Amino acid sequence: MCRFGPAGNSPAFYKSGGKSSLEVPQWLYNLGLSAYEYQCGRGVKTGEETAKLIGINAEKYGIALSIHAPYYINLCTPEKDKLQKSKNHLLKSMQLAKWMKADLVVFHPGSVGSLDRKDAFKNAARALEDLLINEVPKWGLDGIKISPETMGRKSQFGSLDEVIELCKIFNLVPTIDFAHIHALGQGLLKTKDDFNRIFEKVESNLGYDVLKNLHIHFSQIEFTASGEKRHWSMREEGFGPDFSLLAPLLIEKDLEATIICESADRQVEDALVYKSIYDHLKN
Ligand SMILES: [Zn+2]
């Protein structure tokens, strides 16, 4: 079975009277959802005690937890102190994942800026090598999974190929953001086959096990010539990609993927729609 859930605490949570992230696992369980991506986009500010309580509640209600690391991580930067700050953001997110017993930490690998893409790749690879070999053991964070996300703008580092290559080298699992892939490819995902090609690429490079347990981001997205403009929800018409093209593949390939919905302000509502499309095909 695939899991579905929201990115962060949606407006629906607060509208229903929710106050603290501690309550989110039970709230999601009552709605029939089973995944929750905890957002640290603007920095890791959660303390140990809160983190552990969220983890306990998630376990109690069968919610798979992931963490989204701060947006300003840039492993491609040639500037030493910016790079060290980026590594620290990632390490703090991993520390949080350890406290919460989260499955993985999703991160945006970086920005290409004025660099040549090949140099951006080399910098990111060097940074990850140092992080994983030297810093992770120092922080006592061995075994915490980090997951580079496929990005939606040309100026960002993290095309599908770049993410897969990093995962291959460092034995990581990718986060496949279909909205970003759609935006970067100027509306690439139009048919079931278009989605299938992404899955085939993941499987042939990283193996079926990685595909089976894939971490997925999904939402509708608006794009321009340079890629992602903004995320939308299913309520706004005219934006892809279409979840109903992906759903049959999840079943045919027997995936136990986690699908995190990033719809603008309607993460929970749309996660429930995705789930109902999936459940309907499954039964
Ligand atoms: Zn992201």
XYZ file of C-alpha atoms and ligand atoms in Angstrom:
284
model
C 0.000 0.000 0.000
C 1.111 3.539 -0.687
C 0.951 6.205 1.987
C -0.500 9.665 1.469
C -0.105 12.802 3.524
C 0.531 16.537 3.547
C 3.618 18.700 3.491
C 3.453 20.636 6.729
C 0.477 21.841 8.726
C -2.217 22.825 6.269
C -4.762 25.603 6.813
C -7.372 22.830 7.265
C -5.551 21.667 10.398
C -5.718 25.099 12.029
C -9.296 25.679 10.814
C -10.338 22.488 12.564
C -8.965 23.888 15.821
C -5.498 22.313 15.699
C -2.792 24.236 17.513
C 0.421 22.251 17.713
C 2.266 19.807 15.459
C 1.961 17.331 18.317
C -1.705 16.930 17.373
C -1.107 16.410 13.650
C -0.512 12.621 13.669
C -3.846 11.891 15.348
C -5.629 14.424 13.150
C -4.209 12.791 9.990
C -5.057 9.325 11.266
C -8.670 10.362 11.796
C -8.803 11.578 8.188
C -7.386 8.277 6.893
C -3.952 9.616 5.946
C -0.689 7.968 6.956
C 2.242 10.273 6.117
C 3.414 13.684 7.324
C 6.342 15.741 6.080
C 7.460 18.028 8.858
C 8.552 21.382 7.430
C 11.775 23.091 8.436
C 11.996 25.172 5.260
C 12.756 28.326 7.215
C 15.128 26.713 9.665
C 15.251 23.911 12.225
C 13.678 25.441 15.313
C 12.156 22.389 16.967
C 13.592 21.265 20.293
C 14.401 17.731 21.376
C 11.407 17.283 23.656
C 8.830 18.401 21.074
C 10.525 16.353 18.366
C 10.403 13.206 20.473
C 6.729 13.748 21.312
C 5.831 14.201 17.627
C 7.714 10.972 16.928
C 5.857 9.107 19.657
C 2.493 10.339 18.359
C 3.390 9.454 14.775
C 4.283 5.935 15.844
C 1.091 5.608 17.872
C -1.081 6.599 14.901
C 0.911 4.798 12.194
C 2.069 7.969 10.438
C 5.301 7.804 8.399
C 7.382 10.891 9.170
C 9.799 12.720 6.936
C 11.477 16.087 7.401
C 11.965 18.844 4.846
C 15.309 20.531 5.517
C 15.769 24.343 5.212
C 15.407 25.768 1.690
C 18.633 27.723 1.834
C 20.936 24.705 1.788
C 23.407 25.060 -1.064
C 25.961 22.281 -1.352
C 27.242 23.701 -4.658
C 28.555 26.973 -3.292
C 32.290 27.595 -3.639
C 32.169 29.872 -0.557
C 33.507 28.084 2.491
C 31.365 29.559 5.221
C 28.177 29.376 3.186
C 28.955 25.718 2.599
C 29.581 25.039 6.276
C 26.280 26.739 7.161
C 24.523 24.568 4.588
C 26.051 21.440 6.047
C 24.991 22.513 9.524
C 21.383 23.014 8.372
C 21.429 19.505 6.982
C 23.017 18.056 10.120
C 20.486 19.820 12.369
C 17.674 18.398 10.227
C 19.223 14.946 10.613
C 19.432 15.444 14.369
C 15.728 16.270 14.350
C 15.026 13.142 12.271
C 16.867 11.070 14.853
C 14.780 12.506 17.697
C 11.534 12.043 15.751
C 12.539 8.667 14.351
C 11.660 10.080 10.925
C 12.351 7.934 7.880
C 14.310 10.520 5.956
C 15.383 14.128 5.493
C 14.467 15.707 2.147
C 16.742 18.516 0.983
C 17.237 20.823 -1.988
C 20.822 20.141 -3.060
C 21.736 23.650 -4.170
C 21.929 26.308 -6.788
C 24.002 26.400 -9.962
C 24.380 30.206 -9.954
C 27.212 31.304 -12.203
C 28.923 27.910 -12.016
C 29.239 25.467 -14.839
C 26.761 22.595 -14.099
C 29.633 20.112 -13.974
C 31.431 22.183 -11.362
C 28.209 22.535 -9.382
C 27.987 18.739 -9.408
C 31.606 18.331 -8.305
C 31.120 20.794 -5.444
C 27.946 19.070 -4.247
C 29.604 15.663 -4.422
C 32.629 16.882 -2.491
C 30.398 18.474 0.151
C 28.320 15.332 0.566
C 31.415 13.160 0.824
C 32.817 15.316 3.605
C 29.440 15.475 5.349
C 28.838 11.731 5.256
C 32.373 10.589 6.033
C 33.505 13.203 8.555
C 30.616 15.153 10.044
C 27.790 12.625 10.321
C 29.798 10.274 12.600
C 30.983 13.266 14.680
C 27.363 14.286 15.272
C 26.345 10.677 16.008
C 23.952 10.599 13.076
C 24.982 7.443 11.260
C 22.063 5.683 9.631
C 19.861 8.781 9.237
C 18.782 8.907 5.593
C 19.092 12.067 3.540
C 17.235 12.400 0.261
C 18.065 14.952 -2.463
C 14.956 16.285 -4.192
C 14.487 16.823 -7.934
C 14.171 20.563 -8.476
C 11.933 22.653 -10.726
C 14.129 25.511 -11.988
C 17.030 25.514 -14.430
C 19.029 27.700 -12.044
C 18.768 25.062 -9.330
C 21.009 22.044 -9.043
C 18.965 18.850 -8.955
C 17.674 17.670 -12.327
C 16.479 14.059 -12.277
C 19.812 12.935 -13.755
C 21.840 14.931 -11.245
C 19.839 13.613 -8.306
C 20.076 10.017 -9.519
C 23.826 10.378 -10.013
C 24.287 11.705 -6.448
C 22.161 8.856 -5.106
C 24.257 6.321 -7.005
C 27.552 7.665 -5.702
C 26.488 8.027 -2.072
C 23.898 5.285 -1.823
C 21.077 7.736 -1.110
C 17.388 7.578 -1.982
C 15.920 10.317 -4.194
C 12.823 12.404 -3.552
C 10.973 12.512 -6.844
C 8.990 15.741 -7.096
C 6.752 15.222 -10.122
C 5.586 18.838 -10.127
C 9.196 19.994 -10.401
C 9.997 17.470 -13.147
C 6.903 18.652 -15.026
C 7.909 22.318 -14.667
C 11.568 21.835 -15.558
C 10.517 19.809 -18.614
C 8.022 22.509 -19.729
C 4.985 20.280 -19.169
C 6.789 16.987 -19.652
C 4.314 14.680 -17.884
C 1.349 14.338 -20.225
C 0.746 10.591 -20.341
C 1.098 7.531 -18.135
C 4.143 6.584 -20.227
C 5.801 9.878 -19.342
C 5.513 8.971 -15.650
C 6.624 5.429 -16.380
C 9.845 6.673 -17.966
C 10.743 8.412 -14.696
C 10.088 5.236 -12.718
C 12.110 3.174 -15.213
C 15.034 5.543 -14.894
C 14.952 5.309 -11.099
C 14.689 1.536 -11.196
C 17.415 0.930 -13.788
C 19.855 3.191 -11.931
C 19.023 2.593 -8.275
C 17.198 -0.736 -8.216
C 13.640 -1.923 -7.590
C 13.904 -1.596 -3.814
C 14.507 2.135 -4.072
C 11.611 2.462 -6.530
C 9.322 0.365 -4.356
C 9.800 2.596 -1.316
C 10.042 5.836 -3.276
C 9.455 9.191 -1.589
C 7.284 11.316 -3.891
C 6.175 14.946 -3.872
C 3.097 15.816 -5.907
C 1.036 18.908 -6.699
C -0.140 20.972 -9.651
C 2.388 23.537 -10.780
C 2.679 26.653 -12.924
C 5.881 27.171 -14.879
C 7.662 29.614 -17.178
C 10.575 29.103 -19.596
C 12.962 28.972 -16.628
C 10.895 26.344 -14.805
C 8.801 26.346 -11.630
C 6.740 29.453 -10.957
C 4.431 28.285 -8.175
C 2.573 25.316 -6.766
C -1.220 25.198 -7.151
C -3.914 22.816 -5.984
C -6.412 20.633 -7.850
C -9.005 23.386 -7.463
C -7.276 25.683 -9.967
C -7.804 24.473 -13.510
C -5.263 24.201 -16.259
C -2.214 23.058 -14.324
C -0.525 19.657 -14.480
C 0.663 17.094 -13.777
C -2.369 14.836 -13.412
C -2.299 12.425 -10.475
C -4.684 9.998 -12.184
C -1.893 9.179 -14.691
C 0.482 8.249 -11.895
C -1.951 6.276 -9.732
C -2.231 3.140 -11.949
C 1.571 2.873 -12.097
C 1.809 2.849 -8.307
C -0.426 -0.219 -8.359
C 1.027 -2.009 -11.399
C 4.542 -1.726 -10.004
C 3.396 -2.797 -6.551
C 4.917 0.262 -4.903
C 4.843 1.080 -1.215
C 5.668 4.684 -1.967
C 4.993 7.705 0.222
C 3.189 10.488 -1.637
C 3.482 13.891 0.012
C 1.045 16.449 -1.331
C 2.426 19.977 -1.711
C -0.699 21.661 -3.095
C -0.842 25.333 -2.175
C -2.923 25.605 1.030
C -4.804 22.388 0.216
C -2.201 19.750 1.027
C -4.630 17.653 3.047
C -7.664 18.034 0.776
C -5.659 17.023 -2.296
C -3.823 14.198 -0.487
C -7.282 12.792 0.245
C -8.247 13.094 -3.434
C -5.035 11.298 -4.499
C -5.762 8.587 -1.962
C -9.320 8.126 -3.184
C -8.157 7.847 -6.819
C -5.589 5.255 -5.719
C -8.015 3.317 -3.486
C -10.620 3.270 -6.234
C -8.175 1.685 -8.709
C -6.841 -0.717 -6.123
C -10.238 -2.187 -5.236
Zn 11.219 20.607 -1.552
